[in-house]
Coordinates of C-alpha atoms in Angstrom, one line a residue:
Chain A
M1 CA 0.0 0.0 0.1
T2 CA 2.9 2.3 0.9
G3 CA 4.8 1.5 -2.2
Y4 CA 1.5 2.2 -4.4
I5 CA 1.1 5.6 -2.6
I6 CA 4.6 6.5 -3.3
R7 CA 4.6 5.2 -6.9
R8 CA 1.3 7.7 -7.3
I9 CA 3.2 10.6 -5.5
L10 CA 6.2 10.3 -7.8
A11 CA 3.8 10.0 -10.8
L12 CA 2.7 13.4 -9.9
I13 CA 5.9 15.2 -10.4
P14 CA 6.0 15.3 -14.2
V15 CA 2.2 16.2 -14.2
L16 CA 2.8 19.4 -11.8
L17 CA 5.9 20.3 -13.7
G18 CA 4.0 20.0 -17.0
V19 CA 1.2 22.2 -15.4
S20 CA 3.7 24.7 -14.2
F21 CA 5.1 24.9 -17.8
L22 CA 2.0 25.5 -19.5
V23 CA 1.0 28.1 -16.9
F24 CA 4.4 30.1 -17.5
L25 CA 4.3 29.6 -21.2
I26 CA 0.7 31.0 -21.6
L27 CA 1.7 34.2 -19.8
Y28 CA 5.0 34.3 -21.3
L29 CA 3.5 34.3 -24.7
A30 CA 1.0 37.2 -23.7
P31 CA 1.4 40.4 -25.4
G32 CA 2.7 43.3 -23.3
D33 CA 6.1 44.3 -21.6
P34 CA 6.0 43.4 -17.9
A35 CA 8.6 46.1 -17.3
L36 CA 6.3 48.6 -19.1
I37 CA 3.4 47.5 -16.9
I38 CA 5.6 48.0 -13.8
L39 CA 7.2 51.4 -14.7
G40 CA 4.2 52.6 -16.7
P41 CA 4.2 54.4 -19.8
K42 CA 6.3 57.4 -18.9
A43 CA 9.3 55.1 -18.3
N44 CA 12.8 55.8 -20.4
A45 CA 14.4 53.4 -22.5
T46 CA 17.3 52.8 -20.2
S47 CA 15.2 52.1 -16.9
L48 CA 13.1 49.8 -19.0
A49 CA 16.0 47.9 -20.3
Q50 CA 17.6 47.8 -16.7
L51 CA 14.5 46.4 -15.1
R52 CA 14.3 43.8 -17.8
H53 CA 17.6 42.8 -17.3
D54 CA 16.9 42.8 -13.2
L55 CA 13.7 40.5 -13.8
G56 CA 15.7 38.3 -16.2
L57 CA 13.2 39.1 -19.1
D58 CA 16.5 39.4 -21.5
Q59 CA 17.3 35.8 -20.8
P60 CA 16.1 32.8 -23.4
F61 CA 12.9 31.3 -22.5
L62 CA 13.9 28.1 -20.9
I63 CA 16.3 29.7 -18.5
Q64 CA 13.6 32.3 -17.4
Y65 CA 11.4 29.2 -16.9
L66 CA 14.0 27.2 -14.9
R67 CA 14.7 30.5 -12.7
W68 CA 10.9 31.0 -12.0
L69 CA 10.1 27.3 -11.2
W70 CA 13.2 27.6 -8.8
R71 CA 11.9 30.6 -7.1
V72 CA 8.3 28.8 -7.0
L73 CA 9.7 26.1 -5.2
Q74 CA 11.6 28.4 -2.6
G75 CA 8.2 30.2 -1.9
D76 CA 8.8 33.2 -4.0
W77 CA 5.8 33.3 -6.2
G78 CA 6.7 37.0 -7.3
R79 CA 5.1 40.4 -6.4
S80 CA 1.6 41.5 -7.4
I81 CA 1.9 44.5 -9.8
Q82 CA -1.3 45.8 -8.9
L83 CA -1.5 45.2 -5.2
K84 CA 2.2 45.6 -4.6
R85 CA 2.2 42.6 -2.3
E86 CA 3.8 39.2 -2.2
V87 CA 1.7 36.9 -4.3
L88 CA 2.1 33.6 -2.1
P89 CA 0.6 35.0 1.0
L90 CA -2.2 36.8 -0.8
I91 CA -3.4 34.0 -2.8
L92 CA -3.0 31.6 0.1
T93 CA -5.4 34.1 2.4
R94 CA -8.0 34.1 -0.5
F95 CA -7.8 30.3 -1.2
Q96 CA -8.9 29.7 2.4
A97 CA -12.4 31.4 1.2
T98 CA -12.3 29.4 -2.0
A99 CA -11.9 26.1 0.1
Y100 CA -14.6 26.6 2.4
L101 CA -16.9 27.3 -0.8
T102 CA -15.7 24.1 -2.5
L103 CA -15.7 21.9 0.2
F104 CA -19.3 22.9 1.6
S105 CA -20.4 22.6 -2.2
A106 CA -18.8 19.1 -2.7
L107 CA -20.4 17.9 0.6
L108 CA -23.8 19.4 -0.6
A109 CA -23.4 17.6 -4.0
I110 CA -22.5 14.3 -2.3
L111 CA -25.3 14.5 0.1
F112 CA -27.8 15.2 -2.7
G113 CA -26.3 13.3 -5.5
I114 CA -25.7 9.8 -4.0
P115 CA -29.2 9.4 -2.5
A116 CA -30.8 10.8 -5.4
G117 CA -29.0 8.1 -7.6
I118 CA -29.8 5.3 -5.3
I119 CA -33.4 6.1 -5.2
S120 CA -33.6 6.4 -9.0
A121 CA -31.7 3.0 -9.2
T122 CA -33.9 1.1 -6.9
H123 CA -37.0 2.6 -8.6
Q124 CA -35.8 2.2 -12.3
Y125 CA -38.2 3.1 -15.1
S126 CA -40.9 4.4 -12.3
L127 CA -42.2 7.7 -12.3
L128 CA -39.9 8.9 -9.6
D129 CA -36.9 7.8 -11.9
R130 CA -38.1 9.6 -15.0
V131 CA -38.7 12.7 -13.2
S132 CA -35.2 12.3 -11.7
M133 CA -33.7 11.9 -14.9
V134 CA -35.3 14.9 -16.3
G135 CA -34.4 16.9 -13.2
I136 CA -30.9 15.7 -13.7
L137 CA -30.7 16.9 -17.4
I138 CA -32.5 20.3 -16.0
G139 CA -29.7 20.8 -13.2
F140 CA -26.8 19.8 -15.8
S141 CA -28.1 22.5 -18.3
M142 CA -28.4 25.4 -15.9
P143 CA -25.4 27.9 -16.1
V144 CA -23.7 28.2 -12.7
F145 CA -23.9 31.9 -12.7
W146 CA -27.7 32.1 -14.0
L147 CA -28.6 29.8 -11.2
G148 CA -26.8 31.8 -8.6
I149 CA -28.7 35.1 -9.6
L150 CA -32.0 33.2 -9.5
L151 CA -31.2 32.0 -6.2
Q152 CA -30.2 35.4 -5.1
I153 CA -33.5 36.7 -6.3
F154 CA -35.7 34.3 -4.8
F155 CA -33.9 33.7 -1.4
S156 CA -32.3 37.2 -0.7
I157 CA -34.5 39.5 -2.7
Y158 CA -38.1 37.9 -2.7
L159 CA -37.9 36.2 0.6
G160 CA -35.2 37.9 2.2
I161 CA -34.1 35.3 4.4
L162 CA -30.3 34.8 3.2
P163 CA -27.7 37.4 2.5
V164 CA -27.4 38.2 -1.2
S165 CA -23.5 38.4 -1.5
G166 CA -20.3 38.5 0.4
M167 CA -18.8 36.0 3.2
Q168 CA -19.6 38.1 6.4
S169 CA -21.9 40.5 7.6
P170 CA -20.5 43.9 9.0
N171 CA -21.6 43.3 12.6
Q172 CA -21.6 39.8 12.7
Q173 CA -18.9 37.2 12.9
G174 CA -18.3 33.6 13.6
F175 CA -19.3 30.2 11.8
P176 CA -23.3 30.7 12.1
D177 CA -22.8 33.8 9.9
L178 CA -20.5 32.4 7.4
L179 CA -23.0 29.3 7.2
R180 CA -25.8 31.8 6.2
H181 CA -23.6 33.1 3.5
L182 CA -22.3 29.9 2.4
V183 CA -25.6 28.5 1.7
L184 CA -26.7 30.3 -1.8
P185 CA -23.2 30.1 -3.4
S186 CA -22.7 26.6 -2.5
M187 CA -26.2 25.5 -3.8
A188 CA -25.6 27.3 -7.1
L189 CA -22.0 25.5 -7.2
A190 CA -23.0 22.3 -6.1
T191 CA -26.1 21.7 -8.4
G192 CA -24.0 20.7 -11.5
A193 CA -21.9 18.4 -9.5
A194 CA -25.1 16.8 -7.7
V195 CA -26.8 16.0 -10.7
I196 CA -23.5 14.3 -12.4
I197 CA -22.8 12.2 -8.9
A198 CA -26.7 11.4 -9.0
R199 CA -26.4 10.2 -12.7
M200 CA -23.2 8.1 -12.0
T201 CA -24.5 6.6 -8.9
R202 CA -27.6 5.7 -10.7
S203 CA -25.8 3.9 -13.7
S204 CA -23.3 2.4 -11.4
M205 CA -25.9 0.8 -8.9
L206 CA -27.9 -0.5 -11.8
E207 CA -24.8 -2.4 -13.1
V208 CA -24.1 -3.8 -9.5
M209 CA -27.7 -4.7 -9.0
Q210 CA -27.5 -7.1 -11.8
Q211 CA -24.6 -9.1 -10.1
D212 CA -24.9 -12.6 -8.8
Y213 CA -23.9 -11.6 -5.2
I214 CA -26.9 -9.3 -4.8
R215 CA -29.3 -12.2 -5.8
T216 CA -27.6 -14.5 -3.6
A217 CA -27.8 -12.0 -0.8
R218 CA -31.4 -11.4 -1.6
A219 CA -32.1 -15.3 -1.6
K220 CA -30.3 -15.4 1.7
G221 CA -33.2 -13.2 3.0
Q222 CA -31.1 -10.3 3.5
I223 CA -33.4 -7.2 4.0
E224 CA -33.5 -5.0 1.0
R225 CA -31.9 -1.9 2.8
L226 CA -28.8 -3.9 3.8
V227 CA -28.6 -5.5 0.1
I228 CA -28.4 -1.9 -1.2
Y229 CA -26.3 -0.2 1.1
R230 CA -24.0 -3.1 2.5
H231 CA -23.6 -5.1 -1.0
A232 CA -24.7 -3.0 -3.8
L233 CA -23.6 0.6 -2.8
R234 CA -20.1 -0.3 -1.7
N235 CA -19.4 -2.1 -4.8
A236 CA -20.7 0.6 -6.9
L237 CA -18.7 3.5 -5.1
I238 CA -15.5 3.1 -7.4
P239 CA -16.9 5.1 -10.3
I240 CA -19.0 7.2 -8.1
V241 CA -15.5 8.3 -6.3
T242 CA -14.0 9.0 -9.7
V243 CA -16.9 11.4 -10.6
I244 CA -16.6 13.1 -7.2
G245 CA -13.0 13.7 -7.6
L246 CA -13.5 15.1 -11.2
Q247 CA -16.3 17.1 -10.0
V248 CA -14.1 18.8 -7.1
G249 CA -12.2 20.0 -10.0
Y250 CA -15.4 21.2 -11.7
L251 CA -16.1 23.1 -8.6
L252 CA -12.8 24.7 -8.6
G253 CA -13.5 26.0 -11.9
G254 CA -17.3 26.8 -11.4
D255 CA -16.2 28.5 -8.2
I256 CA -14.7 31.6 -10.1
L257 CA -18.2 32.3 -11.8
V258 CA -19.8 31.7 -8.4
E259 CA -17.3 34.1 -6.7
I260 CA -18.1 36.9 -9.3
V261 CA -21.7 36.3 -8.7
F262 CA -21.9 36.3 -4.9
S263 CA -18.7 38.8 -4.7
W264 CA -17.2 35.8 -2.6
P265 CA -13.9 37.1 -1.4
G266 CA -11.9 33.8 -2.9
I267 CA -9.4 33.2 -5.4
G268 CA -11.5 33.4 -8.3
L269 CA -12.4 37.0 -7.7
L270 CA -8.6 38.0 -6.9
M271 CA -7.7 35.9 -10.2
M272 CA -10.3 38.1 -12.1
N273 CA -9.2 41.1 -10.7
G274 CA -5.6 40.2 -11.6
I275 CA -6.8 39.6 -15.2
M276 CA -8.4 42.8 -15.6
A277 CA -5.4 44.7 -14.5
R278 CA -2.7 42.6 -16.5
D279 CA -1.3 41.5 -13.2
F280 CA 0.5 38.3 -14.5
P281 CA 2.4 37.4 -11.4
L282 CA -0.7 37.3 -9.6
V283 CA -2.8 35.4 -12.4
Q284 CA 0.2 33.2 -12.7
G285 CA 0.2 32.2 -9.1
A286 CA -3.6 31.8 -8.7
I287 CA -3.8 29.7 -11.7
L288 CA -0.8 27.5 -10.5
L289 CA -2.3 27.1 -7.0
V290 CA -5.6 26.2 -8.5
A291 CA -4.2 23.7 -11.0
S292 CA -1.9 22.2 -8.6
S293 CA -4.8 21.5 -6.0
Y294 CA -6.7 19.8 -8.6
V295 CA -4.1 17.6 -9.7
V296 CA -3.4 16.8 -5.7
I297 CA -7.4 16.1 -5.6
N298 CA -7.1 13.6 -8.4
L299 CA -4.1 11.7 -6.5
I300 CA -6.1 11.7 -3.2
V301 CA -9.0 10.0 -5.4
D302 CA -6.6 7.6 -6.7
I303 CA -5.3 6.7 -3.5
L304 CA -8.8 6.4 -2.0
Y305 CA -9.6 3.7 -4.7
S306 CA -7.2 1.4 -3.2
Y307 CA -9.0 1.8 0.2
L308 CA -12.3 1.1 -1.7
D309 CA -11.1 -1.8 -3.5
P310 CA -8.0 -3.6 -2.3
R311 CA -7.4 -5.2 -5.7
I312 CA -6.3 -1.9 -7.2
H313 CA -3.0 -1.5 -5.7
Y314 CA -1.6 -4.9 -6.8
Q315 CA -2.3 -4.2 -10.5
Chain B
M1 CA -30.9 -12.9 -37.8
N2 CA -32.7 -10.8 -35.1
N3 CA -30.1 -12.0 -32.5
E4 CA -27.3 -10.7 -34.9
L5 CA -28.9 -7.4 -35.4
E6 CA -29.3 -6.9 -31.6
D7 CA -25.7 -7.7 -31.2
V8 CA -24.6 -5.2 -33.6
G9 CA -26.9 -2.8 -31.9
L10 CA -29.4 -2.1 -34.6
L11 CA -32.4 -3.8 -32.5
D12 CA -33.6 -3.0 -29.1
T13 CA -37.2 -3.8 -28.5
A14 CA -39.6 -6.5 -29.1
S15 CA -41.7 -4.4 -31.5
E16 CA -38.7 -3.5 -33.5
V17 CA -38.0 -7.5 -34.0
E18 CA -41.5 -7.9 -35.1
G19 CA -41.4 -4.9 -37.3
L20 CA -38.2 -6.4 -38.9
T21 CA -39.9 -9.7 -39.7
E22 CA -42.5 -7.6 -41.8
Q23 CA -39.6 -6.0 -43.6
V24 CA -38.0 -9.6 -44.2
K25 CA -40.7 -10.2 -46.4
T26 CA -39.9 -7.0 -48.5
P27 CA -36.6 -6.2 -47.8
V28 CA -35.7 -2.5 -47.2
Q29 CA -32.2 -1.4 -46.8
Q30 CA -32.0 1.5 -44.0
S31 CA -29.0 3.6 -43.8
L32 CA -27.7 4.5 -40.6
F33 CA -29.3 8.0 -40.6
Q34 CA -32.7 6.4 -41.3
V35 CA -32.2 3.9 -38.4
I36 CA -31.2 6.9 -36.1
W37 CA -34.3 8.8 -37.2
R38 CA -36.5 6.0 -36.5
R39 CA -35.5 5.8 -32.9
L40 CA -35.1 9.4 -32.4
R41 CA -38.7 10.0 -33.4
K42 CA -40.0 7.9 -30.7
D43 CA -37.8 9.9 -28.2
K44 CA -40.1 12.8 -27.3
L45 CA -37.8 14.9 -25.2
A46 CA -35.2 14.5 -27.9
L47 CA -37.5 15.7 -30.7
L48 CA -38.7 18.6 -28.3
G49 CA -35.0 19.5 -28.2
A50 CA -34.4 19.3 -32.0
F51 CA -37.5 21.4 -32.5
W52 CA -36.4 24.2 -30.1
L53 CA -33.0 24.1 -31.4
I54 CA -34.2 24.8 -35.1
F55 CA -36.7 27.3 -33.8
V56 CA -33.8 29.4 -32.1
I57 CA -31.5 29.1 -35.1
L58 CA -34.3 30.3 -37.4
V59 CA -35.2 33.3 -35.0
S60 CA -31.4 34.1 -34.8
L61 CA -30.8 33.9 -38.5
L62 CA -34.2 36.1 -39.1
A63 CA -33.0 38.5 -36.3
P64 CA -33.1 41.7 -38.8
I65 CA -36.5 40.9 -39.6
L66 CA -37.9 39.5 -36.1
A67 CA -36.2 41.9 -33.8
P68 CA -38.9 44.9 -33.1
H69 CA -36.2 47.3 -32.3
D70 CA -32.4 47.9 -32.9
P71 CA -30.8 45.9 -30.3
L72 CA -28.1 48.8 -29.7
E73 CA -30.4 51.6 -29.4
I74 CA -30.1 53.4 -26.1
N75 CA -33.3 55.4 -24.6
L76 CA -32.6 56.5 -21.0
R77 CA -36.6 57.3 -20.8
L78 CA -37.2 53.9 -21.2
R79 CA -34.9 52.2 -18.5
L80 CA -35.6 49.0 -16.8
L81 CA -39.2 48.7 -18.1
P82 CA -40.9 45.5 -16.7
I83 CA -42.2 42.5 -18.9
G84 CA -45.3 43.0 -20.7
T85 CA -44.7 46.8 -21.4
P86 CA -46.5 47.8 -24.7
G87 CA -43.9 48.0 -27.3
H88 CA -41.2 46.1 -25.4
F89 CA -42.7 42.5 -24.6
L90 CA -39.8 41.6 -22.4
G91 CA -38.9 44.9 -21.2
T92 CA -35.8 47.2 -21.2
D93 CA -32.3 47.0 -19.7
D94 CA -30.6 49.8 -17.7
L95 CA -30.0 51.6 -21.0
G96 CA -33.2 51.3 -22.2
R97 CA -32.5 49.0 -24.9
D98 CA -35.3 46.3 -25.6
I99 CA -34.5 43.0 -24.1
L100 CA -36.5 40.9 -27.0
S101 CA -34.5 42.7 -29.7
R102 CA -31.3 42.0 -27.7
L103 CA -32.0 38.3 -27.0
I104 CA -33.2 37.6 -30.7
W105 CA -29.6 39.3 -31.9
G106 CA -27.7 37.6 -28.9
G107 CA -28.7 34.2 -30.2
R108 CA -26.6 34.6 -33.2
I109 CA -23.3 35.2 -31.3
S110 CA -24.1 32.6 -28.6
L111 CA -24.7 29.8 -31.2
L112 CA -22.0 30.8 -33.4
V113 CA -19.4 30.7 -30.7
G114 CA -20.8 27.3 -29.5
F115 CA -21.0 25.7 -32.9
S116 CA -17.8 27.2 -34.2
A117 CA -15.9 26.3 -31.1
V118 CA -17.2 22.8 -31.3
L119 CA -16.3 22.5 -35.0
F120 CA -12.8 23.9 -34.3
A121 CA -12.1 21.5 -31.4
M122 CA -13.8 18.6 -33.1
T123 CA -11.5 18.9 -36.3
A124 CA -8.4 19.6 -34.1
G125 CA -9.0 16.8 -31.8
T126 CA -10.4 14.3 -34.5
L127 CA -7.1 14.8 -36.5
I128 CA -4.9 14.4 -33.7
G129 CA -6.7 11.5 -32.5
L130 CA -6.5 9.7 -35.8
L131 CA -3.0 10.2 -36.0
T132 CA -1.8 9.3 -32.3
G133 CA -4.1 6.1 -32.4
F134 CA -3.2 4.9 -35.7
Y135 CA 0.6 5.5 -35.6
G136 CA 1.2 5.1 -31.9
G137 CA 4.9 5.1 -30.5
W138 CA 6.5 8.4 -29.6
L139 CA 4.2 10.4 -31.4
D140 CA 1.3 8.8 -29.3
T141 CA 3.4 9.2 -26.1
I142 CA 4.2 12.6 -26.4
I143 CA 0.9 14.1 -27.6
M144 CA -1.0 12.1 -25.0
R145 CA 1.3 13.5 -22.2
L146 CA 0.3 17.2 -23.5
I147 CA -3.2 16.2 -23.5
D148 CA -2.7 14.8 -19.8
I149 CA -1.3 18.1 -18.9
L150 CA -4.3 19.9 -20.5
M151 CA -6.6 17.6 -18.8
A152 CA -5.0 18.5 -15.6
F153 CA -6.5 21.9 -15.5
P154 CA -10.2 22.5 -14.7
A155 CA -11.6 23.7 -18.1
I156 CA -12.7 27.1 -17.2
L157 CA -9.3 27.8 -15.5
L158 CA -7.3 26.9 -18.8
A159 CA -9.8 29.1 -20.7
L160 CA -9.2 31.9 -18.3
A161 CA -5.4 31.5 -18.6
I162 CA -5.8 31.6 -22.3
V163 CA -7.9 34.7 -22.4
A164 CA -5.7 36.3 -19.8
A165 CA -2.8 35.8 -22.0
L166 CA -4.7 37.0 -25.3
G167 CA -6.6 39.7 -23.8
P168 CA -10.6 39.7 -23.3
G169 CA -12.7 39.7 -26.6
L170 CA -15.1 37.3 -28.4
E171 CA -12.6 35.7 -30.7
H172 CA -10.2 35.3 -28.2
A173 CA -13.0 33.7 -26.0
M174 CA -13.9 31.4 -28.8
L175 CA -10.3 30.3 -29.2
A176 CA -10.0 29.6 -25.6
V177 CA -13.1 27.5 -25.4
A178 CA -12.3 25.7 -28.5
I179 CA -8.6 24.6 -27.4
V180 CA -10.1 23.6 -24.0
G181 CA -12.4 21.4 -26.0
I182 CA -9.6 19.6 -27.9
P183 CA -8.4 17.0 -25.4
Y184 CA -11.9 15.6 -25.3
Y185 CA -12.3 14.9 -29.1
T186 CA -8.6 13.4 -29.2
R187 CA -9.3 11.1 -26.5
I188 CA -12.9 9.8 -28.0
V189 CA -11.3 9.5 -31.4
R190 CA -8.1 7.7 -30.2
G191 CA -10.1 5.5 -28.1
S192 CA -12.2 4.4 -31.2
V193 CA -9.1 4.0 -33.3
L194 CA -7.2 1.8 -30.9
A195 CA -10.0 -0.4 -30.9
L196 CA -10.7 -0.3 -34.5
R197 CA -7.1 -0.8 -35.7
E198 CA -6.6 -4.3 -35.0
L199 CA -10.2 -5.6 -36.3
E200 CA -9.5 -7.9 -39.2
Y201 CA -11.1 -5.7 -41.9
I202 CA -8.3 -3.0 -41.0
L203 CA -5.5 -5.6 -41.0
A204 CA -6.9 -6.9 -44.4
A205 CA -6.8 -3.4 -45.8
H206 CA -3.1 -3.2 -44.8
A207 CA -2.5 -6.8 -46.2
L208 CA -3.9 -5.8 -49.6
G209 CA -1.4 -2.7 -49.4
S210 CA -3.8 0.2 -48.9
D211 CA -2.3 3.5 -48.2
K212 CA -2.2 4.4 -44.6
W213 CA -4.0 7.8 -45.4
H214 CA -6.6 5.7 -47.4
I215 CA -7.1 3.4 -44.2
I216 CA -7.6 6.5 -42.0
A217 CA -9.8 8.4 -44.2
T218 CA -12.2 5.6 -45.8
H219 CA -12.1 2.9 -42.5
L220 CA -11.1 4.5 -39.2
F221 CA -12.5 8.2 -39.6
P222 CA -16.0 6.9 -40.6
N223 CA -16.4 4.3 -37.9
S224 CA -15.2 6.8 -35.3
L225 CA -17.9 9.1 -36.2
P226 CA -21.0 7.8 -34.0
P227 CA -19.4 8.6 -30.6
L228 CA -17.9 12.0 -32.3
I229 CA -21.6 13.0 -33.3
I230 CA -22.9 12.3 -29.8
A231 CA -20.0 14.1 -27.9
A232 CA -20.2 17.0 -30.2
T233 CA -24.0 17.4 -29.8
L234 CA -23.7 17.5 -25.8
D235 CA -20.5 19.7 -26.2
V236 CA -22.2 22.4 -28.1
G237 CA -24.4 23.2 -25.2
W238 CA -21.7 23.1 -22.8
M239 CA -19.6 25.4 -25.0
I240 CA -22.4 28.1 -25.4
M241 CA -22.6 28.0 -21.5
F242 CA -19.0 28.2 -21.1
A243 CA -18.7 31.0 -23.7
A244 CA -21.5 32.9 -22.1
G245 CA -19.8 32.2 -18.8
L246 CA -16.6 34.2 -20.2
S247 CA -18.8 36.9 -21.5
F248 CA -20.4 37.2 -18.1
L249 CA -17.0 37.5 -16.6
G250 CA -16.1 40.4 -19.0
L251 CA -13.6 38.3 -21.1
G252 CA -15.6 37.3 -23.9
A253 CA -18.0 39.5 -26.1
Q254 CA -17.6 42.9 -25.2
P255 CA -20.4 45.7 -24.6
P256 CA -22.3 46.9 -26.0
A257 CA -22.9 43.7 -28.0
A258 CA -26.0 42.0 -27.8
E259 CA -24.8 38.5 -26.1
W260 CA -26.7 36.5 -23.7
G261 CA -23.7 36.3 -21.2
I262 CA -23.2 40.0 -21.3
M263 CA -27.0 40.6 -21.1
L264 CA -26.9 38.5 -17.8
S265 CA -23.8 40.4 -16.7
E266 CA -25.4 43.7 -17.2
G267 CA -28.8 42.7 -15.8
H268 CA -27.0 41.2 -12.7
K269 CA -26.5 44.9 -11.6
F270 CA -29.9 45.6 -11.1
I271 CA -31.3 42.5 -10.0
R272 CA -33.3 44.3 -7.2
L273 CA -35.1 46.7 -9.6
A274 CA -35.5 44.7 -12.7
P275 CA -34.8 40.9 -12.0
H276 CA -36.1 40.1 -15.4
A277 CA -33.2 41.7 -17.1
S278 CA -31.0 38.7 -16.0
I279 CA -33.7 36.2 -15.7
V280 CA -34.4 36.1 -19.4
P281 CA -31.3 36.1 -21.1
G282 CA -30.2 33.2 -18.7
L283 CA -33.6 31.5 -19.5
A284 CA -32.4 31.7 -23.1
I285 CA -29.0 30.0 -22.6
F286 CA -30.6 27.4 -20.3
L287 CA -33.4 26.4 -22.8
V288 CA -30.9 25.9 -25.8
V289 CA -28.4 24.1 -23.7
L290 CA -31.2 21.9 -22.2
S291 CA -32.6 21.0 -25.9
L292 CA -29.1 20.1 -26.9
N293 CA -28.9 18.1 -23.9
F294 CA -32.2 16.4 -24.8
L295 CA -31.1 15.7 -28.3
G296 CA -27.8 14.4 -27.5
D297 CA -29.1 12.0 -25.0
G298 CA -31.6 11.1 -27.7
L299 CA -28.8 10.5 -30.1
R300 CA -26.9 8.6 -27.9
D301 CA -29.7 6.0 -27.1
A302 CA -30.4 5.9 -30.9
L303 CA -26.8 5.0 -31.9
D304 CA -26.3 2.7 -28.9
P305 CA -29.5 0.8 -27.9
H306 CA -27.4 -1.1 -25.1
L307 CA -27.0 1.9 -23.2
R308 CA -30.0 2.8 -21.3
R309 CA -30.4 6.1 -19.3

């Protein structure tokens, strides 16, 4: 088991290197001179050339990448042009807010998606199943930013029971207040993931329910609830966990849109401000952090498989 | 015979078996298109999706005739009029522009972005998938590792990175959305080619001395099409939603253009005063994406009867 985990972690290194290379390449190819952005349009040619030299911008691409990577590994992620602050502490602070939103949404998606999929599978072709399948397609077709706006209109403006935006009320603090602010953005973000989890749970359960051991369990007189939860669900979990892992990535991406709708002070909002201001060190750092988190989440999912199915790490 | 047809996925219900027995008496050759259509027309949701999509495409194409007002015409005396106002059936936005007219014209951009991004991604992905799947070796290894790296990014993040580099704008957003879609098609086509290339008729084509490009063009590509068609149908909706998302963020189409994502973003600033200004364009995106999903699901069932929802 330990060997398997070490192998998976080692396999992560080239992927993370690839991700860092792509992030650097994309922003390297961006038009515009970073020295000019930092010094402003009134800078003279000498000071621009000096700054380009100081920043290493006159070096070949590969040297620039390796230097940048070395600094990143040492914790120096550059300095935000717009906010005049170190990038790493800035994005880590904002990432905390994003993590709250992503994890809470993932929890909601799992809590809704898995039971919905089980109910649908155990009542295959019933009215309930058909309604839930259409519901899944409806949920899947809703743009996350529009769903967020609809929730704001209904719960915040029409009913007035939940805050319309932000992460904290001015005069209130603490977990209950955070929870109240989390509900709507999480609902918006979780819907897409929940319907995909429900759909995968349904098809995976339907496949498992055809197996001989399920028939044997029933023949032994096992009560249906135990057949479903102890025998079927446990064996149906692998593809469900895969989809959950993929959906956490989707949540990290969709999160950017939801953060804009709800003015949630996470990394997405910070990144958008950085893009608009062409603050490349900030954008580079934010993209690298989110993409790396996505890769690490996928690793955790891979390792989780071997707990769910002990046969996997022997392969 | 019926069993054989069921095995190759051309029959799926008892009634179809009976229908076929009738046909055996007077043999009728059915093309793949006819088989798909026969199945698809029984799927009410897929038909509904197809009709709605055709309706939206027609309305968008006829925008100059159908739109009651100029979508860019500003009239500050008519700001934020509600739905049902005479002369402005869906009301007006914060600059007094007619929402219905903007919606009709906006369909052009949103549909164009969705379809062209899919076309670009599908063409590039298919080409890469055919070559990597057919040739294998170092070409396959290098390209598939690159694809793995692209797929290591959440899609919207990669699109944001590309738009951040190129700068905001409709063309850049379209390109970003298309690039993000390439790995998806590459994997689908490569998977099909890997399965097909070891089949006997491909080996026979090799043995007969067929040119490699001939094998790719006449055997591998046509046989990779069914999964590609399903994926593309489902993907157009996703691309439309994606591009609207980029416009909503201010990175896609730019104001004052009439585009559904921009309309949503502008309407969002006035949700307390005029919620309809953001509900209506969002509903338009939602219905088009839903219709494409209904159609895509129907097509998948029609092309693969073993796969039941």
